[in-house]
Structures are given as structure tokens and as C-alpha cells.
């Protein structure tokens, strides 16, 4: 398959490397504009694990905004050490300020030491607490959730019978720092490809607790649907936005 420019296409989108990267970056900037996520001159805190999503987000945002990376080290053996190395390397290369907070220092124990029955629940709660403690120094907190993450979150909420969240892309008011998800419309395989092209991560690692999570079951279900009906995840997210009368791209 050839890209419209005549070069060899590298993705199912029929684009060469250059046009694929341009498409992804412009989609992220369009998402930011459409939803008014970040204004010029605002201080942006990027929740950065050092994985493909957060490094992709950092790379794109740092071209235009004043970003600081916040890494939260949960203390998960043979996982977080590796992603932190990638993050430190990246931040040094692009001259991005990096703050590292640990569960050990902030919560009294690592996640491994705490060994809770539902590690992802505790992990998420502690992470949100730490992020909130830093929020007042920033105008915006950006996270690297991609379209697949959001499709999973929508279904998880449906299965848990939680009310629909009113603002999937933006949250905040005069009391809380705005939270935004600029990768919202980018499918996970595209983020992975972008990270690979730019050599952002040394290896694609996964937390050992991921397999136990409720999210994993939903993810596997969605992957099967996507195989049988390509575009299923995107259709789910679009339907959700339409129900909330929120703009699509
Ligand atoms: Fe935390 Fe669960 Fe993610 Fe591991 S998979 S980093 S425990 S939320």
C-alpha cells in the first residue's frame, strides 16, 4: 500500500511514517482545540509513567506548552523501574522538568508491600491523591488515556451501573485543576506505532497486576469485538459522546 505522497505506507491508515506522525500530532492538537483543553501560557502537569502513552503525550505537548512530568512510583517490582528509566532519559533529552513521587514516601508503603486484595483499586486511589496534592501549582493536568482506555472505561461504567460521567475529556471547575485527555481520539495501536517510530520506550512492559484487573476482562472482550467488527471501539466512544452532546472530531 502506498501513502498519498507515493511513499510506502507503514500503517493500515495508508500513510507513510511522516504523514502518519503528522496525522497523529494534528489529531491531538485538534482535540485540545475542540475541547479548549489547554490555553496558551498555562502550566501543564503531565501524569507520566514512562510508558508509550505518557511519553507520546509528553513529546507532543512539550512542542507547544510548558510541561512538567509527574511520575508516581508505586513500588511494583520489575515494572516501574524500567519505565522510570525511559522517562528520565526522555525528560533529560527534551529538557522537561520531572518530579518523582513514591507510594513509599507519600503513603507509607509500596504497592507490593501493601499487597492489597484489589491492587488496581488501591493503586488508582493513591495515585489520584498524590496527583491532587500537586494540582494547585498547575492550571491543567493531562493524562495519556487513549481511545481504547476510554472505550474500556465506558463499558466498565456500564457493567458497574455507574452513572455516565458528564465530561469525559475535561473535568475541573474553579476549585479543581482541569483534567484533560488529549489522546482521547487516538487508538492504542496508533500510539504504540508513534512511540515505536520515535524510539520512546525501550520495551513494552506491563504491570504484573494488570492481568487481575476488571479492566483486563473488558479489554479482552473489546478486542474480540474489534476483531469481528473493526471499528467497534471507536463506534462505542462516538455513541457515548453523542449521548452527552459532546463534539466528535
Ligand atoms: Fe496500578 Fe493496576 Fe495499573 Fe498496575 S495495572 S499500575 S496496579 S492500576
Short mmCIF file of C-alpha atoms and ligand atoms in Angstrom, two decimals:
data_model
loop_
_atom_site.label_atom_id
_atom_site.label_comp_id
_atom_site.label_asym_id
_atom_site.label_seq_id
_atom_site.Cartn_x
_atom_site.Cartn_y
_atom_site.Cartn_z
CA UNK A 1 0.00 0.00 0.00
CA UNK A 2 1.22 3.50 -0.84
CA UNK A 3 0.73 6.75 1.05
CA UNK A 4 -0.89 9.61 -0.90
CA UNK A 5 2.62 11.11 -1.21
CA UNK A 6 3.81 7.99 -3.04
CA UNK A 7 6.00 6.63 -0.21
CA UNK A 8 5.48 3.17 1.27
CA UNK A 9 2.61 3.13 3.78
CA UNK A 10 3.53 1.88 7.25
CA UNK A 11 0.07 1.60 8.77
CA UNK A 12 -3.41 0.34 7.89
CA UNK A 13 -4.29 4.02 7.66
CA UNK A 14 -2.42 4.04 4.36
CA UNK A 15 0.14 6.62 5.45
CA UNK A 16 3.91 6.75 5.34
CA UNK A 17 5.86 7.36 8.56
CA UNK A 18 5.98 11.14 8.10
CA UNK A 19 2.29 11.55 7.29
CA UNK A 20 1.23 9.10 10.00
CA UNK A 21 3.11 11.13 12.64
CA UNK A 22 1.70 14.39 11.27
CA UNK A 23 -1.82 12.92 11.35
CA UNK A 24 -1.44 11.75 14.96
CA UNK A 25 0.02 15.03 16.21
CA UNK A 26 -2.58 17.14 14.40
CA UNK A 27 -5.40 14.96 15.80
CA UNK A 28 -4.09 15.58 19.32
CA UNK A 29 -3.85 19.34 18.75
CA UNK A 30 -7.33 19.36 17.21
CA UNK A 31 -8.69 17.53 20.27
CA UNK A 32 -7.07 20.15 22.52
CA UNK A 33 -8.58 22.97 20.48
CA UNK A 34 -12.03 21.46 20.05
CA UNK A 35 -12.39 20.94 23.78
CA UNK A 36 -10.45 24.02 24.88
CA UNK A 37 -8.22 21.76 26.95
CA UNK A 38 -5.11 23.94 27.25
CA UNK A 39 -4.73 27.68 26.77
CA UNK A 40 -1.56 29.45 25.81
CA UNK A 41 0.77 30.10 28.74
CA UNK A 42 -0.89 27.59 31.08
CA UNK A 43 1.23 25.34 33.29
CA UNK A 44 0.61 21.71 32.41
CA UNK A 45 1.34 18.77 34.68
CA UNK A 46 1.58 15.55 32.68
CA UNK A 47 0.98 12.31 34.56
CA UNK A 48 3.86 10.29 33.19
CA UNK A 49 4.53 6.64 33.89
CA UNK A 50 7.24 6.39 31.25
CA UNK A 51 5.07 4.07 29.15
CA UNK A 52 4.20 4.63 25.49
CA UNK A 53 1.07 6.71 26.14
CA UNK A 54 2.57 9.22 28.55
CA UNK A 55 5.79 9.64 26.54
CA UNK A 56 3.80 10.20 23.35
CA UNK A 57 1.71 12.79 25.17
CA UNK A 58 4.76 14.48 26.68
CA UNK A 59 6.51 14.62 23.33
CA UNK A 60 3.55 16.25 21.59
CA UNK A 61 2.63 18.68 24.39
CA UNK A 62 6.19 19.78 25.03
CA UNK A 63 6.39 21.13 21.46
CA UNK A 64 3.82 23.78 22.34
CA UNK A 65 3.27 24.07 26.10
CA UNK A 66 5.21 24.46 29.35
CA UNK A 67 5.01 20.94 30.72
CA UNK A 68 6.23 19.25 33.88
CA UNK A 69 6.22 15.47 34.13
CA UNK A 70 4.94 13.83 37.30
CA UNK A 71 5.89 10.22 37.78
CA UNK A 72 4.36 8.21 40.60
CA UNK A 73 6.41 5.19 41.55
CA UNK A 74 4.02 2.65 43.03
CA UNK A 75 6.81 0.28 44.01
CA UNK A 76 5.90 -2.57 41.67
CA UNK A 77 8.92 -4.83 41.23
CA UNK A 78 10.35 -5.39 37.76
CA UNK A 79 7.93 -2.97 36.17
CA UNK A 80 8.14 0.63 37.27
CA UNK A 81 11.97 0.72 37.43
CA UNK A 82 12.10 0.11 33.68
CA UNK A 83 9.57 2.75 32.68
CA UNK A 84 11.18 5.32 35.01
CA UNK A 85 14.49 4.82 33.23
CA UNK A 86 12.81 5.59 29.88
CA UNK A 87 11.09 8.62 31.39
CA UNK A 88 14.31 10.02 32.90
CA UNK A 89 16.11 9.53 29.60
CA UNK A 90 13.30 11.26 27.71
CA UNK A 91 12.98 14.23 30.11
CA UNK A 92 16.74 14.78 30.09
CA UNK A 93 16.77 14.71 26.29
CA UNK A 94 13.92 17.21 25.90
CA UNK A 95 14.79 19.27 28.97
CA UNK A 96 11.45 18.63 30.67
CA UNK A 97 11.23 19.07 34.47
CA UNK A 98 10.48 15.73 36.14
CA UNK A 99 9.03 15.17 39.62
CA UNK A 100 9.06 11.64 41.01
CA UNK A 101 6.80 10.79 43.96
CA UNK A 102 6.67 7.36 45.57
CA UNK A 103 3.91 5.46 47.34
CA UNK A 104 6.55 4.56 49.94
CA UNK A 105 7.20 8.19 50.87
CA UNK A 106 3.65 9.51 50.40
CA UNK A 107 1.59 6.56 51.65
CA UNK A 108 3.98 4.68 53.92
CA UNK A 109 4.44 1.54 51.83
CA UNK A 110 5.00 0.39 48.29
CA UNK A 111 2.11 -1.30 46.49
CA UNK A 112 3.99 -4.61 46.67
CA UNK A 113 4.46 -4.24 50.45
CA UNK A 114 0.82 -3.29 50.97
CA UNK A 115 -0.25 -6.24 48.79
CA UNK A 116 -3.96 -5.29 48.75
CA UNK A 117 -6.70 -7.68 47.63
CA UNK A 118 -7.53 -5.34 44.74
CA UNK A 119 -4.21 -3.74 43.78
CA UNK A 120 -5.58 -1.60 40.96
CA UNK A 121 -8.21 -0.02 43.21
CA UNK A 122 -5.64 0.96 45.85
CA UNK A 123 -3.15 2.00 43.19
CA UNK A 124 -5.68 4.26 41.46
CA UNK A 125 -6.83 5.83 44.73
CA UNK A 126 -3.32 6.59 45.98
CA UNK A 127 -2.28 7.89 42.59
CA UNK A 128 -5.24 10.29 42.45
CA UNK A 129 -4.43 11.53 45.98
CA UNK A 130 -0.81 12.28 45.10
CA UNK A 131 -1.77 13.98 41.87
CA UNK A 132 -4.34 16.11 43.69
CA UNK A 133 -1.67 17.19 46.18
CA UNK A 134 0.34 18.69 43.30
CA UNK A 135 -2.57 20.10 41.36
CA UNK A 136 -2.71 23.57 42.85
CA UNK A 137 0.63 24.55 41.29
CA UNK A 138 -0.72 23.85 37.79
CA UNK A 139 -3.56 25.01 35.52
CA UNK A 140 -4.07 21.66 33.82
CA UNK A 141 -3.34 18.00 34.50
CA UNK A 142 -3.00 15.94 31.32
CA UNK A 143 -3.16 12.15 31.25
CA UNK A 144 -2.30 9.76 28.44
CA UNK A 145 -5.61 7.90 28.20
CA UNK A 146 -6.16 6.79 24.62
CA UNK A 147 -9.31 5.76 22.74
CA UNK A 148 -9.01 2.13 23.83
CA UNK A 149 -8.71 3.16 27.50
CA UNK A 150 -11.80 5.28 27.15
CA UNK A 151 -13.82 2.56 25.40
CA UNK A 152 -12.89 0.24 28.29
CA UNK A 153 -13.85 2.86 30.89
CA UNK A 154 -17.23 3.44 29.24
CA UNK A 155 -18.05 -0.29 29.29
CA UNK A 156 -16.73 -0.71 32.85
CA UNK A 157 -19.09 2.02 34.00
CA UNK A 158 -21.99 0.40 32.16
CA UNK A 159 -21.31 -3.01 33.74
CA UNK A 160 -20.90 -1.45 37.19
CA UNK A 161 -24.10 0.52 36.66
CA UNK A 162 -22.31 3.76 37.41
CA UNK A 163 -23.89 6.95 36.11
CA UNK A 164 -22.36 8.30 32.89
CA UNK A 165 -19.60 10.76 33.64
CA UNK A 166 -20.75 14.15 32.45
CA UNK A 167 -17.43 15.30 30.95
CA UNK A 168 -15.22 12.54 29.55
CA UNK A 169 -12.47 14.83 28.30
CA UNK A 170 -12.48 17.71 30.72
CA UNK A 171 -13.03 17.87 34.43
CA UNK A 172 -12.48 20.84 36.68
CA UNK A 173 -14.06 23.99 37.94
CA UNK A 174 -12.91 26.99 39.93
CA UNK A 175 -11.98 24.67 42.82
CA UNK A 176 -10.19 21.94 40.91
CA UNK A 177 -7.40 21.91 38.37
CA UNK A 178 -8.70 21.00 34.90
CA UNK A 179 -8.00 17.41 33.86
CA UNK A 180 -7.67 16.62 30.19
CA UNK A 181 -7.06 13.65 27.92
CA UNK A 182 -5.53 14.87 24.66
CA UNK A 183 -5.03 11.31 23.28
CA UNK A 184 -8.75 10.61 23.62
CA UNK A 185 -9.33 10.05 19.89
CA UNK A 186 -6.12 8.09 19.21
CA UNK A 187 -6.47 4.28 19.17
CA UNK A 188 -3.90 2.35 21.19
CA UNK A 189 -2.17 0.68 18.20
CA UNK A 190 -1.51 4.14 16.73
CA UNK A 191 0.02 5.39 19.99
CA UNK A 192 2.17 2.26 20.07
CA UNK A 193 3.32 2.85 16.49
CA UNK A 194 4.14 6.51 17.17
CA UNK A 195 6.14 5.57 20.29
CA UNK A 196 7.99 2.91 18.31
CA UNK A 197 8.82 5.29 15.43
CA UNK A 198 10.25 7.83 17.88
CA UNK A 199 12.06 5.21 19.94
CA UNK A 200 10.30 6.46 23.08
CA UNK A 201 10.28 3.22 25.04
CA UNK A 202 13.00 0.61 25.33
CA UNK A 203 10.46 -2.21 25.74
CA UNK A 204 6.71 -2.54 26.10
CA UNK A 205 6.33 -3.72 29.70
CA UNK A 206 3.17 -4.48 31.60
CA UNK A 207 2.36 -4.37 35.29
CA UNK A 208 2.00 -7.84 36.81
CA UNK A 209 -1.33 -6.80 38.37
CA UNK A 210 -2.92 -5.88 35.05
CA UNK A 211 -3.99 -9.47 34.39
CA UNK A 212 -6.06 -9.49 37.62
CA UNK A 213 -7.96 -6.31 36.91
CA UNK A 214 -11.61 -5.91 35.92
CA UNK A 215 -10.31 -3.69 33.12
CA UNK A 216 -8.44 -6.64 31.59
CA UNK A 217 -11.63 -8.68 31.18
CA UNK A 218 -13.32 -5.72 29.50
CA UNK A 219 -10.25 -5.13 27.33
CA UNK A 220 -10.27 -8.74 26.11
CA UNK A 221 -13.99 -8.53 25.37
CA UNK A 222 -13.48 -5.34 23.35
CA UNK A 223 -10.51 -6.82 21.46
CA UNK A 224 -12.71 -9.74 20.36
CA UNK A 225 -15.45 -7.35 19.25
CA UNK A 226 -12.91 -5.29 17.34
CA UNK A 227 -11.62 -8.38 15.54
CA UNK A 228 -15.12 -9.39 14.50
CA UNK A 229 -16.30 -5.84 13.81
CA UNK A 230 -13.38 -3.49 13.03
CA UNK A 231 -14.14 -0.02 14.37
CA UNK A 232 -16.25 -1.30 17.29
CA UNK A 233 -14.26 0.60 19.94
CA UNK A 234 -14.43 3.83 18.03
CA UNK A 235 -18.16 3.38 17.46
CA UNK A 236 -18.68 2.90 21.20
CA UNK A 237 -16.81 6.10 22.07
CA UNK A 238 -18.61 8.08 19.36
CA UNK A 239 -22.01 6.87 20.57
CA UNK A 240 -21.08 7.85 24.12
CA UNK A 241 -20.04 11.35 23.08
CA UNK A 242 -23.21 11.75 21.02
CA UNK A 243 -25.33 10.83 24.04
CA UNK A 244 -23.60 13.55 26.04
CA UNK A 245 -23.93 16.03 23.16
CA UNK A 246 -20.17 16.44 23.07
CA UNK A 247 -18.27 17.11 19.83
CA UNK A 248 -16.56 14.38 17.87
CA UNK A 249 -13.54 15.29 15.79
FE1 LIG B 1 -1.56 0.11 39.25
FE2 LIG B 1 -3.17 -1.85 38.40
FE3 LIG B 1 -2.04 -0.19 36.63
FE4 LIG B 1 -0.57 -1.99 37.93
S1 LIG B 1 -2.22 -2.42 36.45
S2 LIG B 1 -0.03 0.17 37.59
S3 LIG B 1 -1.57 -2.00 39.92
S4 LIG B 1 -3.55 0.36 38.19
#
